[in-house]
CSV table of C-alpha atoms in Angstrom, one decimal:
chain,number,residue,atom,x,y,z
A,151,GLN,CA,12.6,-16.6,86.2
A,152,VAL,CA,14.6,-15.5,83.1
A,153,ASP,CA,17.7,-15.1,85.2
A,154,ALA,CA,17.2,-18.4,86.9
A,155,ILE,CA,17.1,-20.2,83.6
A,156,TYR,CA,19.6,-18.2,81.5
A,157,SER,CA,22.3,-17.8,84.1
A,158,ASN,CA,22.8,-21.6,84.2
A,159,PRO,CA,24.1,-23.1,80.9
A,160,ALA,CA,22.8,-26.5,82.0
A,161,ASN,CA,19.2,-25.3,81.3
A,162,VAL,CA,20.1,-24.9,77.6
A,163,ALA,CA,20.1,-27.8,75.1
A,164,LYS,CA,23.4,-29.8,74.8
A,165,THR,CA,24.9,-29.9,71.3
A,166,ARG,CA,27.9,-31.5,69.5
A,167,SER,CA,29.6,-28.1,69.2
A,168,LYS,CA,32.5,-27.0,71.3
A,169,GLN,CA,30.7,-23.6,71.6
A,170,GLN,CA,28.1,-23.0,74.2
A,171,LEU,CA,24.7,-22.8,72.5
A,172,GLN,CA,23.6,-19.2,73.0
A,173,SER,CA,20.1,-17.8,73.4
A,174,ALA,CA,18.2,-14.6,73.8
A,175,MET,CA,14.7,-13.9,75.1
A,176,VAL,CA,12.4,-10.9,75.4
A,177,ILE,CA,9.2,-11.1,77.4
A,178,ILE,CA,6.4,-8.5,77.0
A,179,ASP,CA,3.5,-8.0,79.4
A,180,ILE,CA,0.4,-8.0,77.2
A,181,SER,CA,-1.5,-5.7,79.6
A,182,THR,CA,1.0,-2.9,79.1
A,183,GLY,CA,3.0,-3.8,75.9
A,184,ASP,CA,6.2,-3.1,78.0
A,185,ILE,CA,9.2,-5.4,78.3
A,186,VAL,CA,9.3,-7.0,81.7
A,187,ALA,CA,12.3,-9.3,81.2
A,188,MET,CA,15.2,-9.8,78.8
A,189,ALA,CA,18.1,-12.2,78.4
A,190,GLY,CA,20.9,-11.1,76.1
A,191,GLY,CA,22.9,-14.3,76.3
A,192,VAL,CA,23.5,-17.5,78.3
A,193,GLY,CA,25.6,-17.7,81.5
A,194,GLU,CA,26.5,-15.2,84.2
A,195,LYS,CA,27.0,-11.6,83.0
A,196,THR,CA,30.7,-10.8,83.1
A,197,THR,CA,30.9,-7.4,81.3
A,198,HIS,CA,29.2,-4.1,81.7
A,199,ASN,CA,27.3,-2.7,78.7
A,200,GLY,CA,28.4,-5.8,76.7
A,201,TRP,CA,26.8,-7.2,73.5
A,202,ASN,CA,23.2,-8.0,74.0
A,203,ILE,CA,21.9,-10.5,71.5
A,204,ALA,CA,18.3,-9.6,72.2
A,205,THR,CA,18.7,-6.0,71.1
A,206,ASP,CA,22.0,-5.8,69.2
A,207,SER,CA,22.0,-8.8,66.9
A,208,LYS,CA,20.2,-8.7,63.5
A,209,LEU,CA,19.2,-12.3,62.9
A,210,GLN,CA,17.5,-14.3,60.2
A,211,THR,CA,14.2,-15.4,61.5
A,212,GLY,CA,13.3,-18.5,59.4
A,213,SER,CA,9.6,-19.4,59.4
A,214,ALA,CA,8.9,-17.2,62.4
A,215,MET,CA,8.6,-14.5,59.8
A,216,LYS,CA,5.6,-16.1,58.0
A,217,PRO,CA,2.8,-14.9,60.3
A,218,ILE,CA,4.2,-11.3,60.1
A,219,ALA,CA,5.0,-11.0,56.4
A,220,VAL,CA,2.5,-13.5,54.8
A,221,TYR,CA,-0.4,-14.7,56.8
A,222,ALA,CA,-1.5,-11.7,58.9
A,223,PRO,CA,-1.3,-9.4,55.9
A,224,GLY,CA,-3.1,-11.9,53.8
A,225,PHE,CA,-5.9,-12.3,56.3
A,226,GLU,CA,-6.1,-8.5,56.7
A,227,SER,CA,-6.4,-7.9,52.9
A,228,GLY,CA,-9.1,-10.5,52.6
A,229,ALA,CA,-7.1,-12.5,50.0
A,230,ILE,CA,-7.1,-15.6,52.2
A,231,SER,CA,-8.8,-17.3,55.1
A,232,PRO,CA,-7.7,-20.4,57.0
A,233,ALA,CA,-9.9,-22.4,54.6
A,234,THR,CA,-8.3,-21.1,51.4
A,235,VAL,CA,-6.7,-23.9,49.4
A,236,ILE,CA,-3.1,-23.2,48.2
A,237,PRO,CA,-1.0,-25.4,46.0
A,238,ASP,CA,1.7,-27.3,47.9
A,239,LEU,CA,4.0,-27.5,45.0
A,240,PRO,CA,7.3,-25.7,43.9
A,241,VAL,CA,7.0,-22.4,42.2
A,242,SER,CA,10.1,-23.1,40.0
A,243,TYR,CA,12.4,-25.9,39.1
A,244,SER,CA,15.4,-24.0,37.9
A,245,GLY,CA,18.4,-25.6,39.7
A,246,GLY,CA,16.0,-27.9,41.5
A,247,PRO,CA,12.5,-27.4,43.1
A,248,PHE,CA,12.0,-24.2,44.9
A,249,PRO,CA,11.0,-23.7,47.6
A,250,LYS,CA,11.9,-26.9,49.4
A,251,ASN,CA,9.6,-28.0,52.2
A,252,ASP,CA,11.3,-29.1,55.5
A,253,ASN,CA,10.5,-32.7,54.8
A,254,ARG,CA,11.5,-32.4,51.1
A,255,THR,CA,8.0,-33.6,50.0
A,256,TYR,CA,4.9,-31.9,48.6
A,257,SER,CA,1.2,-32.6,49.1
A,258,TYR,CA,-0.2,-31.1,45.9
A,259,SER,CA,-2.4,-28.7,47.8
A,260,ARG,CA,-3.3,-27.7,51.4
A,261,THR,CA,-5.4,-25.2,53.2
A,262,VAL,CA,-3.8,-22.1,54.6
A,263,PHE,CA,-4.6,-23.5,58.1
A,264,SER,CA,-2.5,-26.7,57.3
A,265,GLY,CA,0.2,-24.6,55.8
A,266,ILE,CA,0.6,-22.5,59.0
A,267,THR,CA,0.3,-25.3,61.5
A,268,ASN,CA,2.8,-27.5,59.6
A,269,SER,CA,5.1,-24.6,58.5
A,270,VAL,CA,4.9,-25.5,54.8
A,271,ASN,CA,7.3,-23.4,52.7
A,272,ALA,CA,5.6,-23.9,49.4
A,273,VAL,CA,2.2,-22.7,50.8
A,274,SER,CA,3.9,-19.7,52.4
A,275,VAL,CA,5.7,-18.6,49.2
A,276,ARG,CA,2.6,-19.1,47.0
A,277,THR,CA,0.4,-17.2,49.5
A,278,LEU,CA,3.1,-14.4,49.4
A,279,ARG,CA,2.8,-14.2,45.7
A,280,LYS,CA,-1.0,-14.1,46.0
A,281,ILE,CA,-0.8,-10.9,48.2
A,282,GLY,CA,2.2,-9.4,46.5
A,283,TYR,CA,5.8,-8.6,47.6
A,284,ASP,CA,5.2,-4.9,48.0
A,285,TYR,CA,2.1,-5.3,50.2
A,286,SER,CA,3.9,-7.9,52.4
A,287,PHE,CA,7.1,-5.8,52.7
A,288,ASN,CA,5.3,-2.6,53.6
A,289,PHE,CA,3.0,-4.3,56.1
A,290,SER,CA,5.9,-6.0,57.9
A,291,LYS,CA,8.0,-2.8,58.0
A,292,ASP,CA,5.4,-0.1,58.5
A,293,LYS,CA,2.8,-2.0,60.6
A,294,PHE,CA,4.8,-4.6,62.6
A,295,ARG,CA,7.9,-2.3,62.6
A,296,ILE,CA,10.4,-4.9,61.5
A,297,ASN,CA,12.6,-2.0,61.0
A,298,ASP,CA,15.7,-3.5,59.3
A,299,LEU,CA,13.8,-4.9,56.3
A,300,THR,CA,15.4,-3.3,53.2
A,301,SER,CA,14.4,-3.0,49.6
A,302,HIS,CA,18.0,-2.1,48.5
A,303,TYR,CA,21.1,-3.3,50.3
A,304,VAL,CA,24.6,-3.1,48.8
A,305,ALA,CA,26.8,-5.8,50.1
A,306,GLY,CA,30.6,-5.6,50.7
A,307,ASN,CA,31.3,-7.2,47.3
A,308,GLY,CA,29.1,-4.7,45.5
A,309,SER,CA,26.2,-7.0,44.9
A,310,VAL,CA,22.7,-5.6,45.6
A,311,LYS,CA,20.2,-7.5,47.7
A,312,SER,CA,16.6,-6.9,48.7
A,313,ASP,CA,13.9,-8.3,51.0
A,314,LEU,CA,11.3,-8.0,48.3
A,315,GLY,CA,11.3,-11.6,47.4
A,316,ASP,CA,10.2,-15.2,48.1
A,317,SER,CA,13.0,-16.2,50.4
A,318,PRO,CA,13.2,-13.2,52.7
A,319,LEU,CA,9.4,-12.6,53.1
A,320,GLY,CA,8.1,-16.1,52.6
A,321,MET,CA,10.8,-18.0,54.5
A,322,GLY,CA,12.5,-15.5,56.7
A,323,ALA,CA,15.9,-15.4,54.9
A,324,LEU,CA,16.3,-11.7,55.6
A,325,THR,CA,19.0,-9.6,54.1
A,326,VAL,CA,20.0,-7.7,57.3
A,327,GLY,CA,17.8,-9.5,59.9
A,328,ALA,CA,15.5,-8.7,62.8
A,329,THR,CA,16.1,-8.4,66.5
A,330,VAL,CA,14.6,-10.6,69.2
A,331,ARG,CA,13.0,-7.4,70.6
A,332,ASP,CA,11.3,-6.5,67.4
A,333,MET,CA,10.0,-10.0,66.9
A,334,ALA,CA,8.6,-10.1,70.5
A,335,ALA,CA,6.7,-6.8,69.9
A,336,ALA,CA,5.3,-8.1,66.6
A,337,TYR,CA,3.9,-11.3,68.2
A,338,ALA,CA,2.6,-9.4,71.2
A,339,THR,CA,0.3,-7.7,68.7
A,340,PHE,CA,-1.6,-11.0,68.2
A,341,ALA,CA,-2.4,-11.2,71.9
A,342,SER,CA,-3.2,-7.4,72.2
A,343,ASP,CA,-6.3,-7.4,70.0
A,344,GLY,CA,-4.3,-6.3,67.0
A,345,VAL,CA,-2.7,-3.2,68.6
A,346,TRP,CA,1.1,-3.0,68.0
A,347,ARG,CA,2.8,-1.2,70.9
A,348,GLU,CA,6.3,-0.1,71.3
A,349,ALA,CA,8.2,-2.5,73.5
A,350,ARG,CA,9.7,-0.1,76.1
A,351,THR,CA,12.2,-0.8,78.8
A,352,TYR,CA,11.3,2.3,80.8
A,353,THR,CA,8.4,4.8,81.0
A,354,LYS,CA,9.7,7.9,82.6
A,355,VAL,CA,12.9,9.2,84.2
A,356,TYR,CA,12.8,11.8,87.0
A,357,ASP,CA,15.7,13.6,88.7
A,358,SER,CA,16.4,13.7,92.4
A,359,GLU,CA,14.1,16.7,92.8
A,360,GLY,CA,11.2,15.0,91.0
A,361,ARG,CA,11.5,16.8,87.7
A,362,LEU,CA,10.7,14.9,84.6
A,363,VAL,CA,13.8,14.3,82.6
A,364,LEU,CA,12.7,11.7,80.0
A,365,ASP,CA,9.1,10.9,79.0
A,366,ASN,CA,9.2,7.6,77.0
A,367,THR,CA,5.6,7.9,75.7
A,368,GLN,CA,4.6,4.6,74.1
A,369,GLU,CA,3.8,4.5,70.4
A,370,SER,CA,0.9,2.3,69.5
A,371,GLU,CA,-1.4,1.6,66.5
A,372,LYS,CA,-4.3,-0.7,65.8
A,373,ILE,CA,-2.9,-2.6,62.8
A,374,LEU,CA,-5.1,-5.8,62.6
A,375,SER,CA,-8.8,-6.3,62.5
A,376,ASP,CA,-10.7,-8.6,64.9
A,377,LYS,CA,-11.2,-11.1,62.0
A,378,THR,CA,-7.5,-11.3,61.4
A,379,ILE,CA,-6.7,-11.7,65.1
A,380,ASN,CA,-9.2,-14.6,65.4
A,381,TYR,CA,-7.9,-16.3,62.3
A,382,MET,CA,-4.2,-15.8,63.2
A,383,ASN,CA,-4.7,-16.9,66.9
A,384,TYR,CA,-6.7,-19.9,65.8
A,385,CYS,CA,-4.0,-21.1,63.4
A,386,LEU,CA,-1.1,-20.3,65.7
A,387,GLN,CA,-2.7,-21.9,68.8
A,388,ASN,CA,-3.1,-25.1,66.7
A,389,ALA,CA,0.5,-24.8,65.6
A,390,VAL,CA,1.4,-25.3,69.3
A,391,SER,CA,-1.3,-27.8,70.3
A,392,SER,CA,-0.9,-30.1,67.3
A,393,GLY,CA,1.8,-28.6,64.9
A,394,THR,CA,5.4,-27.7,64.9
A,395,GLY,CA,5.4,-25.8,68.2
A,396,GLY,CA,4.5,-28.6,70.5
A,397,GLU,CA,7.5,-28.2,72.8
A,398,ALA,CA,6.2,-24.8,73.9
A,399,ARG,CA,2.9,-26.1,75.3
A,400,ILE,CA,2.1,-25.0,78.9
A,401,SER,CA,-0.2,-27.0,81.0
A,402,GLY,CA,-3.5,-25.3,81.8
A,403,GLN,CA,-3.0,-22.3,79.4
A,404,ASN,CA,-3.7,-21.5,75.8
A,405,ILE,CA,-0.5,-20.8,74.0
A,406,ALA,CA,-0.1,-19.8,70.4
A,407,GLY,CA,3.1,-19.3,68.4
A,408,LYS,CA,5.5,-20.2,65.6
A,409,THR,CA,8.8,-21.9,65.3
A,410,GLY,CA,11.6,-20.8,63.0
A,411,THR,CA,14.6,-22.6,61.5
A,412,THR,CA,17.1,-20.9,59.1
A,413,SER,CA,19.1,-22.4,56.3
A,414,SER,CA,21.5,-25.2,57.4
A,415,ASN,CA,19.8,-25.2,60.9
A,416,ARG,CA,22.0,-22.4,62.2
A,417,ASP,CA,19.2,-20.5,64.0
A,418,ARG,CA,16.3,-21.8,66.0
A,419,TRP,CA,13.3,-19.6,67.0
A,420,PHE,CA,10.1,-19.7,68.9
A,421,CYS,CA,7.9,-16.7,69.1
A,422,GLY,CA,4.7,-17.2,71.2
A,423,TYR,CA,2.2,-15.8,73.5
A,424,SER,CA,-0.7,-16.2,75.9
A,425,LYS,CA,-3.2,-13.6,76.9
A,426,TYR,CA,-0.7,-12.7,79.7
A,427,TYR,CA,2.8,-12.6,78.1
A,428,ALA,CA,4.4,-12.7,74.7
A,429,ALA,CA,8.0,-13.9,74.2
A,430,ALA,CA,10.5,-14.3,71.4
A,431,VAL,CA,13.3,-16.8,71.8
A,432,TRP,CA,16.4,-17.3,69.6
A,433,CYS,CA,19.0,-20.0,69.9
A,434,GLY,CA,22.3,-20.2,68.0
A,435,TYR,CA,26.0,-19.6,68.3
A,436,TYR,CA,28.3,-16.5,68.4
A,437,ASN,CA,30.2,-18.1,65.5
A,438,PRO,CA,27.3,-19.5,63.4
A,439,GLU,CA,27.4,-23.3,62.7
A,440,VAL,CA,24.8,-26.1,62.3
A,441,ILE,CA,23.0,-26.8,65.6
A,442,ARG,CA,23.2,-30.5,66.3
A,443,ILE,CA,21.4,-31.2,69.5
A,444,THR,CA,22.4,-34.2,71.7
A,445,SER,CA,20.0,-33.7,74.7
A,446,GLY,CA,16.9,-35.1,73.1
A,447,GLU,CA,15.1,-31.8,72.2
A,448,ASN,CA,13.9,-30.7,68.8
A,449,ASN,CA,13.6,-26.9,69.1
A,450,PRO,CA,15.7,-25.6,72.0
A,451,ALA,CA,14.0,-22.1,71.7
A,452,ALA,CA,10.5,-23.6,72.2
A,453,VAL,CA,11.9,-25.6,75.3
A,454,LEU,CA,13.3,-22.4,76.8
A,455,PHE,CA,10.0,-20.6,76.2
A,456,ARG,CA,8.2,-23.3,78.2
A,457,LYS,CA,10.9,-23.4,81.0
A,458,VAL,CA,10.6,-19.7,81.6
A,459,LEU,CA,6.9,-19.1,80.9
A,460,GLN,CA,5.3,-22.2,82.6
A,461,PRO,CA,6.0,-20.9,86.2
A,462,LEU,CA,4.8,-17.4,85.2
A,463,HIS,CA,1.4,-18.8,84.4
A,464,ALA,CA,1.0,-20.9,87.5
A,465,GLY,CA,-2.4,-20.2,89.1
A,466,LEU,CA,-3.5,-17.8,86.3
A,467,PRO,CA,-7.0,-18.4,84.8
A,468,LYS,CA,-7.0,-20.0,81.4
A,469,LYS,CA,-7.9,-17.3,78.8
A,470,SER,CA,-9.0,-17.7,75.3
A,471,LEU,CA,-7.0,-16.2,72.4
A,472,TYR,CA,-9.8,-16.2,69.9
A,473,SER,CA,-13.6,-16.3,69.5
A,474,THR,CA,-15.3,-18.8,67.2
A,475,GLY,CA,-18.6,-16.8,67.3
A,476,ASN,CA,-18.3,-15.8,63.6
A,477,PHE,CA,-16.5,-19.0,62.5
A,478,ARG,CA,-18.1,-21.5,60.1
A,479,SER,CA,-16.7,-25.0,59.4
A,480,TYR,CA,-16.2,-26.2,55.8
A,481,ASN,CA,-15.0,-29.3,54.2
A,482,MET,CA,-12.7,-28.1,51.4
A,483,CYS,CA,-11.9,-29.8,48.1
A,484,LEU,CA,-8.2,-29.8,47.7
A,485,ASP,CA,-8.6,-30.3,43.9
A,486,THR,CA,-10.9,-27.4,43.1
A,487,GLY,CA,-10.2,-25.1,46.1
A,488,SER,CA,-13.9,-24.8,46.7
A,489,ALA,CA,-16.2,-26.2,49.3
A,490,ALA,CA,-16.4,-30.0,48.9
A,491,SER,CA,-19.5,-31.4,47.2
A,492,SER,CA,-21.2,-34.7,48.1
A,493,ALA,CA,-19.3,-36.3,45.2
A,494,CYS,CA,-16.0,-35.8,47.0
A,495,GLY,CA,-17.0,-38.6,49.4
A,496,ASN,CA,-17.0,-41.0,46.5
A,497,ASP,CA,-13.5,-40.1,45.3
A,498,LEU,CA,-11.5,-43.3,45.1
A,499,ARG,CA,-8.5,-41.5,46.6
A,500,THR,CA,-10.6,-40.5,49.7
A,501,GLN,CA,-11.8,-44.0,50.1
A,502,LEU,CA,-8.3,-45.4,49.9
A,503,TYR,CA,-7.1,-42.8,52.4
A,504,ASP,CA,-9.9,-43.7,54.8
A,505,LEU,CA,-9.0,-47.4,54.6
């Protein structure tokens, strides 16, 4: 199915560029943690052992980094829950408000749930500061194995950069980048009951006489609690059903995931999963430029996710991604950050909003 979609450039969004919009995808079987399909580019393969975007390219991830670096670590530490109220305001005004939300507006405060489903940068950065740069960085690198995160990078002009900061961890503006393969393995963790597993392309190699030559034993580790998995999957499923990832919805199946857009709209991502498969999809150009789509799509990565994954789920039973057995519902006061009292119903702003 990956070959059927990716070998034909007509299946990829049309843009104003003279370049062909490129894409890469990695699909992981949740039952094994192994890679079952991969596309390293768009169009028919013309070279042997050529550049594979899915494994060779180090890419900025945009908001697709938020669940890995901010929200999953935050849930795991106990610092936040989906009901936690976080200010939806800039953290600084030097040179203009920072961070900017996608729609360039702020809502004063939101719950973490709203921040995730609507991909609100201000909520992500403020949550990051709540859990701490070091904790976020170490969790992303050591637990989710986003291996190219760096705390000290010397650029060609001698300047020193680091991923220990608001933009890299809170918004995915990474110094070096991450591979599509690493992002697929990270998101598969959410569907694998919190167990991160090495995304292998082979298991064993035998010679012609049946002797074992290579044993690619899979590395794995339980990195997330059941509470974190339920919180994360609840939020990310809603991000698809009613949030920014709507173009990745698959009929008859529960899908969770997160979109990602980088600065100047040069990279588009969707990383998502069901209980059967997880996939990370990137779209962009070989020579980076702004992606201006003319074919009516919003996020081409989410559309490709759906085009490939929908047939793979045909006839498969609908499986739940989370359990609400231990969930409790609360009305939260966005002014105090606590559970809303009866007085909140008499707030003039609430009454005007209801009207």
